[in-house]
Amino acid sequence: MTTSVVRAAEQKPNILYIMSDDHAAHSIGAYQGRLAVVNPTPTLDRLASEGMLLKNVFCTNSICTPSRATLMTGQYSHVNGVTTLNGAIGEEHQHLARLIKDAGYETAMIGKWHLKKEPAAFDFYTVLPGQGSYFNPVFRVRGPKPWPKNEFRSNRYDSKHSSDAITDISLKWLKSRKQKKKPFFLMHHFKAPHDNFENAERYDWLYQDVTIPEPESLRTRGKHGPLGQALYGTSVGPRNKRRNMGHHMFVDENLSAEKYTGEAYQRYLKKFLRCVRGVDDNIKRLVEHLKATGDLENTIIVYTADQGFMLGEHDYIDKRWMYEESLRMPFIARYPKWIKAHSKNDTMINNVDFAPTLLEMAGVKKPEFMQGRSFLPILKGEPTPADWPDATYYRYWMHMAHHDNPAHYGIRTKDFKLIFFYGLPLDAPGAVKTPTPPHWELYDLRKDPREMQNVIADPAYQSTLKNLKHRLSQLKQQTGDTDDRFPELKKRRDAS
């Protein structure tokens, strides 16, 4: 590398991209949801106060592997080919890592990778195999044997938690990295708070004497979901006999349905929030290291999750849904040189935009094959461009697998959400082969932000419905995800 290139690289900011798994935005204090009263995330709240909190960031496919593939490629699932948990991303498609490395950064991927193939586009990696273990986790590393045979276990006699182990490895890499003349790009990915919500022992009594607030919709359905039908999806309480959170939390099945639901919810949320506190405390360790080394003010810190999560809303658990709590992603960014403290923004953004934004942070122009666009100007406080999209497209492909969610797609605008549950496995690997009946759902987010009233059959909304169906068709054309490839799906759509 020439001296001039080294100087150019030295002037670029470091980038610390922190991502957790299934950390719902409404369980971060700064988002001021119902859980803010228990102070779940003091470190993240401080980062938000020192930078910008984005209020309307959405996933395009709310499930782990597809979301991570979108991050690496800047493409929707149907374009990068990773539509379900069965997908993988090889080195040739690890575009984000490759392009930032080419821009003069030393790159590292540490923690949960979940894209199956070797993260070879990074200079350094230490990653969990698949979901990995919560305690004394095994990690895969680069070594003399072919991937994935180079492994080591992070353990000690009293069991090391994965959040601590991942942070230990990141800190070690930051302290000992080989190319310190270059800025760093570190993707630090926690496993937590993914189920089954195993927290470090030091948090066992956190929230012990606290009653976690329930969402109103935990026990009251209203007209949410398919009209005139039972709800799909796994549940907190005993509604879903095959799989519910009471099973996971070992709740006494002899309790009444009301008490069973309440006990399952309290155990669920406390375990989840204990894992969240472990994430938050380990982020504090990273921030304190950067401060101690003098790197904090020249490091862009981004915090997000791979998707949202249902924390009892509508008696749902897990993610996958296009409903708000699953669809919405947290996004906090701190970099005082560019981002004004105490700032918030409600521009509609989705995770296809993440890669272009991270690339622009590194001084890299977005390649044409990426479908998103950079929102760095928005982070810098500039007005949202007049041609910025005012709607986002979503599609869940893994029909009825694991948590009984029918395959669906839809459009979310500022004011409305329209979802078509087409209920077919199509060509999605890992989807359950048995179809479910198709149905539509429409929510007026102005009057009903908690999605309690499916107004699909309300005569007052028929012109809105017609317009949204047209806009949804346009979005599908723009993203390249038309129904023409699947005659059975097209037939279902046209008949419903």
mmCIF file of N, CA and C in Angstrom, residues 182 197 417:
data_model
loop_
_atom_site.group_PDB
_atom_site.id
_atom_site.type_symbol
_atom_site.label_atom_id
_atom_site.label_comp_id
_atom_site.label_asym_id
_atom_site.label_seq_id
_atom_site.Cartn_x
_atom_site.Cartn_y
_atom_site.Cartn_z
ATOM 1 N N LYS A 182 -4.508 0.769 9.454
ATOM 2 C CA LYS A 182 -5.797 0.848 8.766
ATOM 3 C C LYS A 182 -6.911 1.104 9.771
ATOM 4 N N PHE A 197 -33.252 -18.149 25.570
ATOM 5 C CA PHE A 197 -33.080 -17.086 26.556
ATOM 6 C C PHE A 197 -32.306 -17.533 27.798
ATOM 7 N N LYS A 417 -51.056 -0.741 6.585
ATOM 8 C CA LYS A 417 -50.351 -1.990 6.323
ATOM 9 C C LYS A 417 -51.322 -2.982 5.691
#
